[in-house]
PDB file of C-alpha atoms in Angstrom:
ATOM      1  CA  GLN A 397     112.714  87.715  90.777  1.00 71.00           C
ATOM      2  CA  LEU A 398     113.119  91.614  90.800  1.00 71.00           C
ATOM      3  CA  GLU A 399     115.420  91.502  93.837  1.00 75.00           C
ATOM      4  CA  SER A 400     117.662  88.846  92.152  1.00 76.00           C
ATOM      5  CA  LEU A 401     118.480  91.534  89.439  1.00 75.00           C
ATOM      6  CA  GLY A 402     120.602  93.309  91.916  1.00 77.00           C
ATOM      7  CA  ALA A 403     121.276  96.936  92.637  1.00 82.00           C
ATOM      8  CA  GLY A 404     121.818  97.578  89.086  1.00 81.00           C
ATOM      9  CA  ALA A 405     117.940  97.211  88.582  1.00 85.00           C
ATOM     10  CA  VAL A 406     117.068  99.948  91.165  1.00 90.00           C
ATOM     11  CA  PRO A 407     117.150 102.847  88.535  1.00 91.00           C
ATOM     12  CA  ALA A 408     114.849 100.977  86.172  1.00 88.00           C
ATOM     13  CA  LEU A 409     112.509  99.789  88.902  1.00 89.00           C
ATOM     14  CA  LEU A 410     112.277 103.416  90.303  1.00 91.00           C
ATOM     15  CA  ALA A 411     111.468 104.748  86.889  1.00 91.00           C
ATOM     16  CA  ARG A 412     108.466 102.380  86.361  1.00 91.00           C
ATOM     17  CA  TRP A 413     107.575 101.531  89.973  1.00 89.00           C
ATOM     18  CA  LYS A 414     104.634 104.008  90.433  1.00 85.00           C
ATOM     19  CA  GLU A 415     103.116 103.341  86.994  1.00 93.00           C
ATOM     20  CA  LEU A 416     102.570  99.726  87.848  1.00 94.00           C
ATOM     21  CA  PRO A 417      99.339  98.284  88.985  1.00 95.00           C
ATOM     22  CA  PRO A 418      98.870  98.315  92.813  1.00 95.00           C
ATOM     23  CA  ARG A 419      99.842  94.689  93.461  1.00 95.00           C
ATOM     24  CA  LYS A 420     102.874  94.859  91.137  1.00 93.00           C
ATOM     25  CA  GLN A 421     103.782  98.138  92.803  1.00 95.00           C
ATOM     26  CA  VAL A 422     103.921  96.325  96.166  1.00 95.00           C
ATOM     27  CA  ALA A 423     106.085  93.629  94.635  1.00 92.00           C
ATOM     28  CA  ALA A 424     108.392  96.144  93.255  1.00 93.00           C
ATOM     29  CA  ALA A 425     108.563  98.012  96.572  1.00 94.00           C
ATOM     30  CA  TRP A 426     109.547  94.616  98.346  1.00 92.00           C
ATOM     31  CA  ALA A 427     112.552  94.410  95.956  1.00 91.00           C
ATOM     32  CA  LEU A 428     113.501  98.096  96.390  1.00 93.00           C
ATOM     33  CA  SER A 429     113.369  97.801 100.072  1.00 92.00           C
ATOM     34  CA  ARG A 430     115.703  94.806  99.978  1.00 89.00           C
ATOM     35  CA  LEU A 431     117.960  96.585  97.454  1.00 91.00           C
ATOM     36  CA  GLY A 432     118.597  99.497  99.794  1.00 90.00           C
ATOM     37  CA  ARG A 433     115.629 101.752  99.272  1.00 93.00           C
ATOM     38  CA  ARG A 434     114.019 100.949 102.710  1.00 94.00           C
ATOM     39  CA  GLU A 435     113.281 104.478 103.868  1.00 95.00           C
ATOM     40  CA  GLU A 436     111.679 105.511 100.530  1.00 94.00           C
ATOM     41  CA  VAL A 437     109.604 102.379 100.408  1.00 95.00           C
ATOM     42  CA  LEU A 438     108.260 102.883 103.876  1.00 96.00           C
ATOM     43  CA  THR A 439     107.432 106.419 103.211  1.00 95.00           C
ATOM     44  CA  TRP A 440     105.663 105.509 100.081  1.00 96.00           C
ATOM     45  CA  SER A 441     103.736 102.751 101.656  1.00 96.00           C
ATOM     46  CA  LEU A 442     102.608 104.781 104.699  1.00 96.00           C
ATOM     47  CA  ALA A 443     101.178 107.281 102.332  1.00 95.00           C
ATOM     48  CA  ARG A 444      99.767 104.690  99.932  1.00 96.00           C
ATOM     49  CA  ILE A 445      97.898 102.578 102.486  1.00 96.00           C
ATOM     50  CA  GLY A 446      95.505 105.411 103.341  1.00 91.00           C
ATOM     51  CA  GLU A 447      94.757 106.115  99.809  1.00 93.00           C
ATOM     52  CA  GLU A 448      94.155 102.514  98.727  1.00 94.00           C
ATOM     53  CA  LYS A 449      90.527 101.285  98.541  1.00 94.00           C
ATOM     54  CA  ASP A 450      91.249  97.478  98.036  1.00 97.00           C
ATOM     55  CA  VAL A 451      91.664  95.897 101.523  1.00 96.00           C
ATOM     56  CA  GLU A 452      93.848  93.020 100.019  1.00 97.00           C
ATOM     57  CA  VAL A 453      96.290  95.556  98.747  1.00 97.00           C
ATOM     58  CA  GLN A 454      96.252  97.420 102.076  1.00 97.00           C
ATOM     59  CA  VAL A 455      97.213  94.167 103.580  1.00 97.00           C
ATOM     60  CA  LEU A 456     100.101  93.698 101.303  1.00 97.00           C
ATOM     61  CA  LEU A 457     101.188  97.259 101.977  1.00 97.00           C
ATOM     62  CA  ALA A 458     101.036  96.645 105.823  1.00 97.00           C
ATOM     63  CA  ASP A 459     103.064  93.456 105.380  1.00 95.00           C
ATOM     64  CA  LEU A 460     105.495  95.282 103.318  1.00 96.00           C
ATOM     65  CA  MET A 461     106.159  97.529 106.348  1.00 96.00           C
ATOM     66  CA  ARG A 462     107.227  94.667 108.370  1.00 91.00           C
ATOM     67  CA  THR A 463     110.287  94.412 106.167  1.00 88.00           C
ATOM     68  CA  ALA A 464     110.878  98.081 105.624  1.00 93.00           C
ATOM     69  CA  ALA A 465     110.243  99.523 109.130  1.00 94.00           C
ATOM     70  CA  VAL A 466     113.013  99.685 111.841  1.00 94.00           C
ATOM     71  CA  LYS A 467     113.026 100.647 115.456  1.00 94.00           C
ATOM     72  CA  ALA A 468     113.099 104.425 114.682  1.00 94.00           C
ATOM     73  CA  ASP A 469     109.890 104.012 112.606  1.00 95.00           C
ATOM     74  CA  SER A 470     107.925 102.709 115.389  1.00 94.00           C
ATOM     75  CA  SER A 471     106.014 106.023 116.105  1.00 95.00           C
ATOM     76  CA  ARG A 472     105.063 106.331 112.413  1.00 94.00           C
ATOM     77  CA  LEU A 473     103.529 102.770 112.403  1.00 96.00           C
ATOM     78  CA  GLU A 474     101.654 103.563 115.781  1.00 95.00           C
ATOM     79  CA  ALA A 475     100.130 106.637 114.128  1.00 95.00           C
ATOM     80  CA  LEU A 476      98.986 104.495 111.360  1.00 95.00           C
ATOM     81  CA  VAL A 477      97.385 101.871 113.582  1.00 94.00           C
ATOM     82  CA  ASP A 478      95.403 104.682 115.104  1.00 95.00           C
ATOM     83  CA  GLU A 479      94.212 105.686 111.468  1.00 94.00           C
ATOM     84  CA  ILE A 480      93.333 102.212 110.125  1.00 94.00           C
ATOM     85  CA  PHE A 481      90.066 100.660 111.124  1.00 94.00           C
ATOM     86  CA  GLU A 482      90.053  97.528 108.885  1.00 96.00           C
ATOM     87  CA  PRO A 483      90.844  94.532 111.221  1.00 97.00           C
ATOM     88  CA  ARG A 484      92.364  92.585 108.394  1.00 97.00           C
ATOM     89  CA  VAL A 485      94.984  95.323 107.900  1.00 97.00           C
ATOM     90  CA  LYS A 486      95.671  95.724 111.697  1.00 97.00           C
ATOM     91  CA  VAL A 487      97.073  92.055 111.759  1.00 97.00           C
ATOM     92  CA  PRO A 488     100.091  92.757 109.644  1.00 97.00           C
ATOM     93  CA  LEU A 489     100.527  96.232 111.111  1.00 96.00           C
ATOM     94  CA  GLY A 490     100.528  94.646 114.546  1.00 97.00           C
ATOM     95  CA  LYS A 491     103.261  92.321 113.327  1.00 96.00           C
ATOM     96  CA  ALA A 492     105.212  95.175 111.876  1.00 96.00           C
ATOM     97  CA  LEU A 493     104.913  97.230 115.064  1.00 95.00           C
ATOM     98  CA  TRP A 494     106.288  94.351 117.081  1.00 96.00           C
ATOM     99  CA  GLY A 495     109.029  93.963 114.525  1.00 92.00           C
ATOM    100  CA  THR A 496     110.236  97.427 115.098  1.00 91.00           C
ATOM    101  CA  GLY A 497     112.145  96.934 118.310  1.00 89.00           C
ATOM    102  CA  LYS A 498     109.573  94.635 120.031  1.00 92.00           C
ATOM    103  CA  ASN A 499     106.943  97.538 120.292  1.00 93.00           C
ATOM    104  CA  LEU A 500     104.403  96.064 122.787  1.00 95.00           C
ATOM    105  CA  ARG A 501     101.569  97.987 121.177  1.00 95.00           C
ATOM    106  CA  GLY A 502     101.856  95.426 118.288  1.00 96.00           C
ATOM    107  CA  LYS A 503     100.974  92.432 120.552  1.00 96.00           C
ATOM    108  CA  LYS A 504      98.244  94.537 122.290  1.00 96.00           C
ATOM    109  CA  GLU A 505      96.604  95.224 118.850  1.00 97.00           C
ATOM    110  CA  LEU A 506      96.847  91.589 117.885  1.00 98.00           C
ATOM    111  CA  ARG A 507      95.421  90.407 121.262  1.00 98.00           C
ATOM    112  CA  GLY A 508      92.418  92.812 120.862  1.00 97.00           C
ATOM    113  CA  LEU A 509      91.831  91.352 117.379  1.00 98.00           C
ATOM    114  CA  LEU A 510      91.253  87.800 118.905  1.00 98.00           C
ATOM    115  CA  LYS A 511      87.861  89.142 120.144  1.00 97.00           C
ATOM    116  CA  SER A 512      86.906  90.181 116.463  1.00 97.00           C
ATOM    117  CA  GLU A 513      83.531  89.217 114.946  1.00 96.00           C
ATOM    118  CA  ASP A 514      85.299  88.168 111.852  1.00 96.00           C
ATOM    119  CA  GLU A 515      86.614  84.455 112.327  1.00 96.00           C
ATOM    120  CA  ARG A 516      89.294  85.049 109.713  1.00 96.00           C
ATOM    121  CA  VAL A 517      90.620  88.012 111.686  1.00 97.00           C
ATOM    122  CA  ARG A 518      90.589  86.017 114.947  1.00 98.00           C
ATOM    123  CA  ILE A 519      92.508  83.311 113.128  1.00 97.00           C
ATOM    124  CA  ASP A 520      94.943  85.557 111.550  1.00 97.00           C
ATOM    125  CA  ALA A 521      95.611  87.372 114.869  1.00 98.00           C
ATOM    126  CA  ALA A 522      96.176  83.951 116.708  1.00 98.00           C
ATOM    127  CA  ARG A 523      98.671  82.868 114.020  1.00 96.00           C
ATOM    128  CA  ALA A 524     100.283  86.146 114.115  1.00 97.00           C
ATOM    129  CA  LEU A 525     100.805  86.148 117.929  1.00 97.00           C
ATOM    130  CA  ALA A 526     102.171  82.549 117.792  1.00 96.00           C
ATOM    131  CA  GLU A 527     104.584  83.540 115.125  1.00 94.00           C
ATOM    132  CA  LEU A 528     105.814  86.294 117.485  1.00 94.00           C
ATOM    133  CA  GLY A 529     106.440  83.873 120.194  1.00 90.00           C
ATOM    134  CA  ASP A 530     103.145  84.735 122.107  1.00 93.00           C
ATOM    135  CA  GLY A 531     101.002  81.598 121.632  1.00 91.00           C
ATOM    136  CA  GLU A 532      99.026  81.545 124.767  1.00 93.00           C
ATOM    137  CA  PRO A 533      96.326  84.226 123.923  1.00 95.00           C
ATOM    138  CA  GLY A 534      95.344  82.415 120.709  1.00 96.00           C
ATOM    139  CA  LYS A 535      96.084  78.910 121.798  1.00 96.00           C
ATOM    140  CA  ARG A 536      92.332  77.783 121.801  1.00 97.00           C
ATOM    141  CA  ILE A 537      91.850  79.061 118.297  1.00 97.00           C
ATOM    142  CA  LEU A 538      94.987  77.276 117.067  1.00 97.00           C
ATOM    143  CA  ARG A 539      93.948  74.177 118.653  1.00 97.00           C
ATOM    144  CA  ARG A 540      90.641  74.258 116.888  1.00 97.00           C
ATOM    145  CA  LEU A 541      92.502  74.896 113.759  1.00 96.00           C
ATOM    146  CA  ALA A 542      94.913  72.072 114.301  1.00 97.00           C
ATOM    147  CA  GLU A 543      92.092  69.577 114.035  1.00 97.00           C
ATOM    148  CA  GLU A 544      91.606  70.530 110.315  1.00 96.00           C
ATOM    149  CA  PRO A 545      93.156  68.356 107.674  1.00 96.00           C
ATOM    150  CA  THR A 546      94.277  71.402 105.792  1.00 96.00           C
ATOM    151  CA  ALA A 547      97.420  73.555 105.246  1.00 96.00           C
ATOM    152  CA  ARG A 548      96.206  75.872 107.968  1.00 94.00           C
ATOM    153  CA  GLY A 549      95.599  72.961 110.281  1.00 96.00           C
ATOM    154  CA  ARG A 550      99.268  71.776 109.567  1.00 97.00           C
ATOM    155  CA  LEU A 551     100.557  75.376 110.308  1.00 96.00           C
ATOM    156  CA  ALA A 552      98.475  75.582 113.521  1.00 96.00           C
ATOM    157  CA  ARG A 553      99.904  72.211 114.665  1.00 97.00           C
ATOM    158  CA  SER A 554     103.299  73.504 113.900  1.00 96.00           C
ATOM    159  CA  LEU A 555     102.876  76.722 115.749  1.00 95.00           C
ATOM    160  CA  LEU A 556     101.407  74.923 118.753  1.00 95.00           C
ATOM    161  CA  ARG A 557     104.376  72.498 118.719  1.00 95.00           C
ATOM    162  CA  GLU A 558     106.783  75.343 118.552  1.00 94.00           C
ATOM    163  CA  TYR A 559     104.900  77.220 121.333  1.00 92.00           C
ATOM    164  CA  THR A 560     104.926  74.078 123.609  1.00 92.00           C
ATOM    165  CA  LEU A 561     108.752  73.385 122.916  1.00 93.00           C
ATOM    166  CA  LYS A 562     109.537  76.963 123.812  1.00 89.00           C
ATOM    167  CA  ARG A 563     107.690  76.785 127.008  1.00 88.00           C
ATOM    168  CA  MET A 564     109.439  73.542 127.963  1.00 90.00           C
ATOM    169  CA  LEU A 565     112.858  75.110 127.370  1.00 90.00           C
ATOM    170  CA  GLU A 566     111.872  78.203 129.447  1.00 86.00           C
ATOM    171  CA  ARG A 567     110.790  75.810 132.308  1.00 87.00           C
ATOM    172  CA  ALA A 568     113.960  73.783 132.066  1.00 88.00           C
ATOM    173  CA  GLN A 569     116.081  76.994 131.927  1.00 84.00           C
ATOM    174  CA  PHE A 570     114.292  78.344 135.082  1.00 80.00           C
ATOM    175  CA  LYS A 571     114.848  75.046 136.980  1.00 81.00           C
ATOM    176  CA  ASN A 572     118.572  75.271 136.250  1.00 76.00           C
ATOM    177  CA  THR A 573     119.036  78.696 137.523  1.00 70.00           C
ATOM    178  CA  PRO A 574     119.975  79.342 141.175  1.00 72.00           C
ATOM    179  CA  GLU A 575     116.757  81.058 142.090  1.00 66.00           C
ATOM    180  CA  GLY A 576     114.626  78.388 140.272  1.00 57.00           C
ATOM    181  CA  LYS A 577     116.150  75.422 142.347  1.00 60.00           C
ATOM    182  CA  ASN A 578     114.412  74.227 145.475  1.00 56.00           C
TER     183      ASN A 578
END
């Protein structure tokens, strides 16, 4: 809703942004990022995530970085990944890193989280990898989830279908190239 107010709302948002409660700050930051204040939002979120004690807010901040970061910010995100130890925060950070010019460190972090002791982190990492087009490492987890008659089961089934279709297209494309023909 804030974003729909347009660029004219930016001065008012900036004036009140940092006075808001943490979750509302992140919501305002999403709007500001999309209204042309990407760099300011990224700098704020990078500083804020280290100060924040609430893990859920840290997750929201890391997810915000996916929309605010660009390829030139990759090294800043890599430094943050080294500083953050909470696995639930590393999942959206891994996605953000991959989003900054396909930085392979993002997928590497997510693959490592597939071995977490926390089942929720393993599930989130498997879903994140599948969303990034790398469904193989977390396929076993997604198959188990796909059996659930829940929203996350439907999502897992959808991610598995998408991954299977992508693999089929890749194989068909390879067979139709001169080096793939027998």
